[in-house]
PDB file of C-alpha atoms in Angstrom:
ATOM      1  CA  ASP A   1     201.282 -18.312  57.901  1.00 83.00           C
ATOM      2  CA  SER A   2     198.295 -20.603  57.669  1.00 86.00           C
ATOM      3  CA  GLY A   3     200.352 -23.774  58.070  1.00 93.00           C
ATOM      4  CA  VAL A   4     199.079 -24.955  54.614  1.00 97.00           C
ATOM      5  CA  THR A   5     201.808 -25.430  51.777  1.00 97.00           C
ATOM      6  CA  GLN A   6     201.273 -25.093  48.153  1.00 98.00           C
ATOM      7  CA  THR A   7     203.879 -25.809  45.290  1.00 97.00           C
ATOM      8  CA  PRO A   8     204.851 -24.478  42.986  1.00 97.00           C
ATOM      9  CA  LYS A   9     204.008 -20.906  43.468  1.00 96.00           C
ATOM     10  CA  HIS A  10     204.040 -20.037  39.796  1.00 96.00           C
ATOM     11  CA  LEU A  11     203.592 -22.242  36.850  1.00 97.00           C
ATOM     12  CA  ILE A  12     203.686 -21.175  33.132  1.00 97.00           C
ATOM     13  CA  THR A  13     202.738 -23.634  30.646  1.00 97.00           C
ATOM     14  CA  ALA A  14     201.360 -24.139  27.085  1.00 98.00           C
ATOM     15  CA  THR A  15     197.947 -25.055  25.870  1.00 98.00           C
ATOM     16  CA  GLY A  16     197.468 -29.045  25.820  1.00 97.00           C
ATOM     17  CA  GLN A  17     200.056 -29.573  28.502  1.00 98.00           C
ATOM     18  CA  ARG A  18     199.461 -31.281  32.033  1.00 98.00           C
ATOM     19  CA  VAL A  19     200.580 -29.922  35.350  1.00 98.00           C
ATOM     20  CA  THR A  20     200.407 -31.178  38.835  1.00 98.00           C
ATOM     21  CA  LEU A  21     199.660 -28.924  41.676  1.00 98.00           C
ATOM     22  CA  ARG A  22     200.757 -29.978  45.210  1.00 98.00           C
ATOM     23  CA  CYS A  23     199.294 -29.123  48.619  1.00 98.00           C
ATOM     24  CA  SER A  24     200.422 -30.235  52.244  1.00 98.00           C
ATOM     25  CA  PRO A  25     197.651 -29.567  54.790  1.00 97.00           C
ATOM     26  CA  ARG A  26     198.130 -28.003  58.296  1.00 96.00           C
ATOM     27  CA  SER A  27     199.610 -30.777  60.669  1.00 95.00           C
ATOM     28  CA  GLY A  28     196.531 -32.751  61.983  1.00 91.00           C
ATOM     29  CA  ASP A  29     194.042 -31.666  59.458  1.00 94.00           C
ATOM     30  CA  LEU A  30     192.386 -34.630  57.597  1.00 93.00           C
ATOM     31  CA  SER A  31     190.440 -32.549  54.867  1.00 93.00           C
ATOM     32  CA  VAL A  32     191.801 -30.922  51.841  1.00 96.00           C
ATOM     33  CA  TYR A  33     190.005 -28.786  49.563  1.00 95.00           C
ATOM     34  CA  TRP A  34     190.896 -27.284  46.110  1.00 97.00           C
ATOM     35  CA  TYR A  35     189.248 -23.855  45.023  1.00 97.00           C
ATOM     36  CA  GLN A  36     189.911 -22.013  41.540  1.00 97.00           C
ATOM     37  CA  GLN A  37     190.034 -18.218  41.415  1.00 96.00           C
ATOM     38  CA  SER A  38     189.756 -17.079  37.754  1.00 92.00           C
ATOM     39  CA  LEU A  39     188.843 -13.412  36.713  1.00 83.00           C
ATOM     40  CA  ASP A  40     185.385 -14.469  35.278  1.00 79.00           C
ATOM     41  CA  GLN A  41     184.224 -17.032  37.804  1.00 79.00           C
ATOM     42  CA  GLY A  42     185.511 -15.706  41.140  1.00 88.00           C
ATOM     43  CA  LEU A  43     186.453 -18.224  43.748  1.00 92.00           C
ATOM     44  CA  GLN A  44     184.844 -21.689  43.397  1.00 93.00           C
ATOM     45  CA  PHE A  45     185.266 -24.881  44.959  1.00 93.00           C
ATOM     46  CA  LEU A  46     186.409 -27.745  42.911  1.00 95.00           C
ATOM     47  CA  ILE A  47     186.870 -30.891  45.102  1.00 95.00           C
ATOM     48  CA  GLN A  48     187.421 -31.902  48.783  1.00 93.00           C
ATOM     49  CA  TYR A  49     189.128 -34.878  50.062  1.00 94.00           C
ATOM     50  CA  TYR A  50     188.854 -36.406  53.577  1.00 92.00           C
ATOM     51  CA  ASN A  51     191.332 -38.794  55.108  1.00 93.00           C
ATOM     52  CA  GLY A  52     192.105 -40.120  51.551  1.00 94.00           C
ATOM     53  CA  GLU A  53     188.725 -40.253  50.047  1.00 94.00           C
ATOM     54  CA  GLU A  54     186.684 -37.967  47.972  1.00 93.00           C
ATOM     55  CA  ARG A  55     184.047 -36.237  50.052  1.00 90.00           C
ATOM     56  CA  ALA A  56     182.559 -33.641  47.819  1.00 89.00           C
ATOM     57  CA  LYS A  57     182.771 -32.425  44.455  1.00 91.00           C
ATOM     58  CA  GLY A  58     182.188 -28.952  42.757  1.00 90.00           C
ATOM     59  CA  ASN A  59     182.283 -27.504  39.248  1.00 85.00           C
ATOM     60  CA  ILE A  60     185.579 -29.515  38.529  1.00 93.00           C
ATOM     61  CA  LEU A  61     186.106 -30.282  34.777  1.00 95.00           C
ATOM     62  CA  GLU A  62     186.731 -33.877  33.605  1.00 96.00           C
ATOM     63  CA  ARG A  63     189.945 -32.700  32.504  1.00 97.00           C
ATOM     64  CA  PHE A  64     190.998 -32.259  36.052  1.00 97.00           C
ATOM     65  CA  SER A  65     191.460 -34.852  38.911  1.00 97.00           C
ATOM     66  CA  ALA A  66     192.718 -34.909  42.420  1.00 97.00           C
ATOM     67  CA  GLN A  67     194.018 -37.366  44.880  1.00 97.00           C
ATOM     68  CA  GLN A  68     194.977 -37.299  48.570  1.00 97.00           C
ATOM     69  CA  PHE A  69     197.817 -39.726  49.651  1.00 97.00           C
ATOM     70  CA  PRO A  70     198.179 -41.527  52.962  1.00 96.00           C
ATOM     71  CA  ASP A  71     200.389 -38.896  54.397  1.00 95.00           C
ATOM     72  CA  LEU A  72     197.502 -36.608  53.650  1.00 96.00           C
ATOM     73  CA  HIS A  73     199.145 -34.203  51.056  1.00 97.00           C
ATOM     74  CA  SER A  74     197.039 -33.781  48.101  1.00 98.00           C
ATOM     75  CA  GLU A  75     197.748 -33.331  44.327  1.00 98.00           C
ATOM     76  CA  LEU A  76     195.604 -31.600  41.788  1.00 98.00           C
ATOM     77  CA  ASN A  77     196.271 -32.685  38.114  1.00 98.00           C
ATOM     78  CA  LEU A  78     194.990 -30.491  35.464  1.00 98.00           C
ATOM     79  CA  SER A  79     195.188 -31.919  31.755  1.00 97.00           C
ATOM     80  CA  SER A  80     194.717 -30.792  28.141  1.00 97.00           C
ATOM     81  CA  LEU A  81     195.074 -27.246  29.457  1.00 97.00           C
ATOM     82  CA  GLU A  82     193.172 -24.496  27.739  1.00 97.00           C
ATOM     83  CA  LEU A  83     193.741 -20.791  27.905  1.00 96.00           C
ATOM     84  CA  GLY A  84     190.810 -20.502  30.279  1.00 94.00           C
ATOM     85  CA  ASP A  85     192.453 -22.416  32.794  1.00 96.00           C
ATOM     86  CA  SER A  86     194.665 -19.715  33.749  1.00 96.00           C
ATOM     87  CA  ALA A  87     193.882 -19.005  37.331  1.00 96.00           C
ATOM     88  CA  LEU A  88     194.879 -18.930  40.874  1.00 97.00           C
ATOM     89  CA  TYR A  89     194.490 -22.340  42.461  1.00 98.00           C
ATOM     90  CA  PHE A  90     193.997 -22.537  46.243  1.00 97.00           C
ATOM     91  CA  CYS A  91     194.296 -25.583  48.612  1.00 97.00           C
ATOM     92  CA  ALA A  92     192.653 -25.331  51.988  1.00 96.00           C
ATOM     93  CA  SER A  93     192.523 -27.625  54.908  1.00 95.00           C
ATOM     94  CA  SER A  94     190.500 -28.204  57.822  1.00 92.00           C
ATOM     95  CA  VAL A  95     190.720 -30.469  60.817  1.00 89.00           C
ATOM     96  CA  ALA A  96     187.624 -32.787  60.230  1.00 81.00           C
ATOM     97  CA  GLY A  97     185.022 -33.383  57.482  1.00 76.00           C
ATOM     98  CA  GLY A  98     184.069 -29.683  56.929  1.00 69.00           C
ATOM     99  CA  ARG A  99     180.730 -29.979  58.134  1.00 69.00           C
ATOM    100  CA  GLN A 100     181.006 -29.131  61.840  1.00 70.00           C
ATOM    101  CA  PHE A 101     179.681 -26.027  63.278  1.00 66.00           C
ATOM    102  CA  GLY A 102     182.362 -23.412  63.227  1.00 66.00           C
ATOM    103  CA  GLU A 103     184.907 -25.518  61.470  1.00 79.00           C
ATOM    104  CA  THR A 104     187.399 -23.233  59.812  1.00 87.00           C
ATOM    105  CA  GLN A 105     189.246 -23.710  56.468  1.00 91.00           C
ATOM    106  CA  TYR A 106     192.741 -22.585  56.285  1.00 93.00           C
ATOM    107  CA  PHE A 107     193.975 -21.335  52.815  1.00 95.00           C
ATOM    108  CA  GLY A 108     197.452 -21.882  51.372  1.00 96.00           C
ATOM    109  CA  PRO A 109     199.269 -19.146  49.393  1.00 95.00           C
ATOM    110  CA  GLY A 110     198.101 -20.378  46.119  1.00 96.00           C
ATOM    111  CA  THR A 111     199.493 -21.693  42.660  1.00 97.00           C
ATOM    112  CA  ARG A 112     199.303 -18.944  39.871  1.00 96.00           C
ATOM    113  CA  LEU A 113     198.824 -21.025  36.795  1.00 97.00           C
ATOM    114  CA  LEU A 114     199.504 -19.107  33.392  1.00 97.00           C
ATOM    115  CA  VAL A 115     198.481 -21.180  30.241  1.00 97.00           C
ATOM    116  CA  LEU A 116     200.036 -19.584  27.053  1.00 96.00           C
TER     117      LEU A 116
ATOM    118  CA  GLY B   1     172.520 -23.171  46.134  1.00 85.00           C
ATOM    119  CA  ILE B   2     173.299 -20.486  48.841  1.00 90.00           C
ATOM    120  CA  GLN B   3     173.865 -17.155  47.461  1.00 93.00           C
ATOM    121  CA  VAL B   4     176.330 -14.636  49.011  1.00 96.00           C
ATOM    122  CA  GLU B   5     176.188 -10.919  48.243  1.00 97.00           C
ATOM    123  CA  GLN B   6     178.797  -8.464  49.334  1.00 98.00           C
ATOM    124  CA  SER B   7     178.492  -4.539  49.333  1.00 97.00           C
ATOM    125  CA  PRO B   8     179.865  -2.249  48.400  1.00 97.00           C
ATOM    126  CA  PRO B   9     181.779  -3.696  45.579  1.00 97.00           C
ATOM    127  CA  ASP B  10     184.310  -0.911  45.701  1.00 97.00           C
ATOM    128  CA  LEU B  11     185.470   1.394  48.449  1.00 97.00           C
ATOM    129  CA  ILE B  12     188.131   4.022  48.340  1.00 97.00           C
ATOM    130  CA  LEU B  13     189.339   5.483  51.743  1.00 95.00           C
ATOM    131  CA  GLN B  14     191.552   7.892  53.052  1.00 96.00           C
ATOM    132  CA  GLU B  15     194.135   6.709  55.643  1.00 97.00           C
ATOM    133  CA  GLY B  16     192.642   7.036  59.057  1.00 97.00           C
ATOM    134  CA  ALA B  17     189.030   6.531  58.010  1.00 97.00           C
ATOM    135  CA  ASN B  18     186.413   3.840  59.207  1.00 97.00           C
ATOM    136  CA  SER B  19     184.369   1.406  56.971  1.00 96.00           C
ATOM    137  CA  THR B  20     181.797  -1.237  57.113  1.00 98.00           C
ATOM    138  CA  LEU B  21     181.668  -4.069  54.717  1.00 98.00           C
ATOM    139  CA  ARG B  22     178.450  -6.100  54.527  1.00 98.00           C
ATOM    140  CA  CYS B  23     177.749  -9.698  53.580  1.00 98.00           C
ATOM    141  CA  ASN B  24     174.313 -11.122  53.038  1.00 98.00           C
ATOM    142  CA  PHE B  25     173.528 -14.856  52.604  1.00 95.00           C
ATOM    143  CA  SER B  26     170.358 -16.455  51.625  1.00 94.00           C
ATOM    144  CA  ASP B  27     170.390 -19.449  53.878  1.00 90.00           C
ATOM    145  CA  SER B  28     171.452 -20.680  57.294  1.00 88.00           C
ATOM    146  CA  VAL B  29     175.149 -21.437  57.626  1.00 86.00           C
ATOM    147  CA  ASN B  30     177.376 -23.537  59.800  1.00 82.00           C
ATOM    148  CA  ASN B  31     180.234 -21.236  59.555  1.00 88.00           C
ATOM    149  CA  LEU B  32     181.267 -17.743  57.979  1.00 93.00           C
ATOM    150  CA  GLN B  33     184.703 -16.656  57.152  1.00 94.00           C
ATOM    151  CA  TRP B  34     185.992 -13.113  56.379  1.00 97.00           C
ATOM    152  CA  PHE B  35     189.301 -13.172  54.123  1.00 96.00           C
ATOM    153  CA  HIS B  36     191.541 -10.498  53.165  1.00 97.00           C
ATOM    154  CA  GLN B  37     193.268 -10.859  49.615  1.00 95.00           C
ATOM    155  CA  ASN B  38     196.233  -8.833  49.500  1.00 91.00           C
ATOM    156  CA  PRO B  39     197.730  -7.408  46.426  1.00 88.00           C
ATOM    157  CA  TRP B  40     199.973 -10.661  45.863  1.00 87.00           C
ATOM    158  CA  GLY B  41     197.114 -12.924  45.887  1.00 90.00           C
ATOM    159  CA  GLN B  42     197.398 -14.284  49.346  1.00 90.00           C
ATOM    160  CA  LEU B  43     194.066 -15.115  50.980  1.00 92.00           C
ATOM    161  CA  ILE B  44     194.418 -14.369  54.596  1.00 92.00           C
ATOM    162  CA  ASN B  45     191.852 -15.637  57.364  1.00 91.00           C
ATOM    163  CA  LEU B  46     190.459 -12.676  59.116  1.00 95.00           C
ATOM    164  CA  PHE B  47     187.529 -14.298  61.123  1.00 94.00           C
ATOM    165  CA  TYR B  48     185.705 -17.357  61.514  1.00 92.00           C
ATOM    166  CA  ILE B  49     182.448 -16.222  62.727  1.00 93.00           C
ATOM    167  CA  PRO B  50     179.147 -18.149  62.304  1.00 89.00           C
ATOM    168  CA  SER B  51     177.530 -15.978  64.997  1.00 91.00           C
ATOM    169  CA  GLY B  52     178.316 -13.093  67.393  1.00 95.00           C
ATOM    170  CA  THR B  53     180.842 -10.714  67.391  1.00 97.00           C
ATOM    171  CA  LYS B  54     184.722 -10.968  67.491  1.00 96.00           C
ATOM    172  CA  GLN B  55     187.515  -8.204  67.343  1.00 97.00           C
ATOM    173  CA  ASN B  56     191.070  -8.472  66.407  1.00 95.00           C
ATOM    174  CA  GLY B  57     193.051  -5.193  66.627  1.00 96.00           C
ATOM    175  CA  ARG B  58     191.444  -2.804  64.378  1.00 97.00           C
ATOM    176  CA  LEU B  59     189.184  -5.094  62.822  1.00 97.00           C
ATOM    177  CA  SER B  60     185.899  -6.580  64.051  1.00 98.00           C
ATOM    178  CA  ALA B  61     182.989  -8.560  62.754  1.00 98.00           C
ATOM    179  CA  THR B  62     179.559  -9.254  63.869  1.00 98.00           C
ATOM    180  CA  THR B  63     177.272 -12.138  62.254  1.00 96.00           C
ATOM    181  CA  VAL B  64     173.562 -12.168  62.847  1.00 96.00           C
ATOM    182  CA  ALA B  65     172.804 -15.505  61.653  1.00 92.00           C
ATOM    183  CA  THR B  66     168.988 -15.346  62.233  1.00 93.00           C
ATOM    184  CA  GLU B  67     168.809 -12.263  59.852  1.00 96.00           C
ATOM    185  CA  ARG B  68     171.613 -13.746  57.597  1.00 96.00           C
ATOM    186  CA  TYR B  69     174.113 -10.950  57.536  1.00 97.00           C
ATOM    187  CA  SER B  70     177.678 -10.395  58.661  1.00 98.00           C
ATOM    188  CA  LEU B  71     179.500  -6.981  59.005  1.00 98.00           C
ATOM    189  CA  LEU B  72     183.236  -6.499  59.012  1.00 98.00           C
ATOM    190  CA  TYR B  73     184.315  -3.119  60.473  1.00 98.00           C
ATOM    191  CA  ILE B  74     187.810  -1.680  59.685  1.00 97.00           C
ATOM    192  CA  SER B  75     188.853   1.097  61.943  1.00 97.00           C
ATOM    193  CA  SER B  76     191.530   3.746  61.423  1.00 97.00           C
ATOM    194  CA  SER B  77     192.291   2.147  58.033  1.00 97.00           C
ATOM    195  CA  GLN B  78     196.039   1.927  56.783  1.00 96.00           C
ATOM    196  CA  THR B  79     197.265   1.551  53.086  1.00 95.00           C
ATOM    197  CA  THR B  80     198.187  -2.044  53.900  1.00 94.00           C
ATOM    198  CA  ASP B  81     194.451  -2.834  54.564  1.00 96.00           C
ATOM    199  CA  SER B  82     194.131  -2.253  50.765  1.00 95.00           C
ATOM    200  CA  GLY B  83     192.997  -5.334  48.688  1.00 95.00           C
ATOM    201  CA  VAL B  84     189.873  -7.352  48.376  1.00 96.00           C
ATOM    202  CA  TYR B  85     187.637  -8.616  51.105  1.00 98.00           C
ATOM    203  CA  PHE B  86     185.855 -11.761  50.826  1.00 97.00           C
ATOM    204  CA  CYS B  87     182.947 -13.265  52.937  1.00 97.00           C
ATOM    205  CA  ALA B  88     182.481 -17.005  52.446  1.00 95.00           C
ATOM    206  CA  VAL B  89     179.847 -19.356  54.120  1.00 92.00           C
ATOM    207  CA  LEU B  90     179.347 -22.994  54.808  1.00 87.00           C
ATOM    208  CA  ASN B  91     175.787 -23.986  54.380  1.00 79.00           C
ATOM    209  CA  THR B  92     174.222 -26.083  56.814  1.00 70.00           C
ATOM    210  CA  GLY B  93     173.624 -29.562  55.941  1.00 64.00           C
ATOM    211  CA  THR B  94     175.071 -29.681  52.557  1.00 61.00           C
ATOM    212  CA  ALA B  95     178.382 -30.206  51.170  1.00 63.00           C
ATOM    213  CA  SER B  96     181.313 -28.876  52.994  1.00 77.00           C
ATOM    214  CA  LYS B  97     182.586 -26.330  50.479  1.00 84.00           C
ATOM    215  CA  LEU B  98     182.786 -22.754  51.152  1.00 89.00           C
ATOM    216  CA  THR B  99     180.713 -20.412  48.992  1.00 92.00           C
ATOM    217  CA  PHE B 100     182.435 -17.053  48.287  1.00 95.00           C
ATOM    218  CA  GLY B 101     180.868 -13.810  47.694  1.00 95.00           C
ATOM    219  CA  THR B 102     182.178 -11.459  44.887  1.00 93.00           C
ATOM    220  CA  GLY B 103     184.116  -9.410  47.326  1.00 96.00           C
ATOM    221  CA  THR B 104     184.695  -5.795  48.214  1.00 97.00           C
ATOM    222  CA  ARG B 105     187.587  -4.029  46.663  1.00 96.00           C
ATOM    223  CA  LEU B 106     189.243  -1.641  49.230  1.00 97.00           C
ATOM    224  CA  GLN B 107     191.742   1.037  48.256  1.00 96.00           C
ATOM    225  CA  VAL B 108     193.083   2.919  51.063  1.00 96.00           C
ATOM    226  CA  THR B 109     194.992   6.179  49.884  1.00 96.00           C
ATOM    227  CA  LEU B 110     197.246   8.534  51.810  1.00 92.00           C
TER     228      LEU B 110
END
C-alpha cells in the first residue's frame, strides 16, 4: 500500500459526460501528479500541483482540469468525454516539488475510466 | 524530451528462471524508478535508484548514470512476478514529471 488513495476505482460513463476523479496524497506529501495510461499512448504525465498551485503541465487536454485543495487532496475533472478518454488514471504524490535528487513518486491504485 | 527505451518488450520464463530487464535513457536524470504493474493494473514501486545498486529479496537493480542505463534483475522467478515492468526517469533540471518507458511484459509459466 503506497499511502495514496484514489476514488472511485472504476467509472463507466457515456460520451459527452463529465466526471471527477479524486486523489488523497500520502500524509506529509505536498505534490500531487496525475498520469494517464491508455493503450495507444502508454503512461503519460498530465499535470502536477505543489502545495495548492499548478507546478508543471504535460499533454493535458483543454477539456481536462485539475486542482489541489488546502487539505492537499486533488481532483481531476474530465469533461465532454470521448471514447478515447477511456484509460487508467493514476495519481502520485511526493514529499516536495519533484525536482530533488532521489525524490520518489508514490502511485495510487488508479481509477479505470470507461467511456461508452 | 528525454527518451526511455526498455528491452526486451516481451519475455516468457519458466518458474525458477532468472532474467535481466534493461532501461536506457537519453539524458541525465535526477531519479529513476522501477515499477511492476500487476494484472489488476496496480503500479507497484520496486526501486528508486538514480545511481548504484539496491536489492530487495529476489529483485535487485543497478543504475549506471554515467552510461545512462539501468538493469532490473529478477531471480528465481515466480508466477506472481508476471505483469509489466516499467522504468521511469526524472530528467535533471526540467519539469518534475516522470517519463515512462514502454515496458517489458513478463509472463512466468509453471
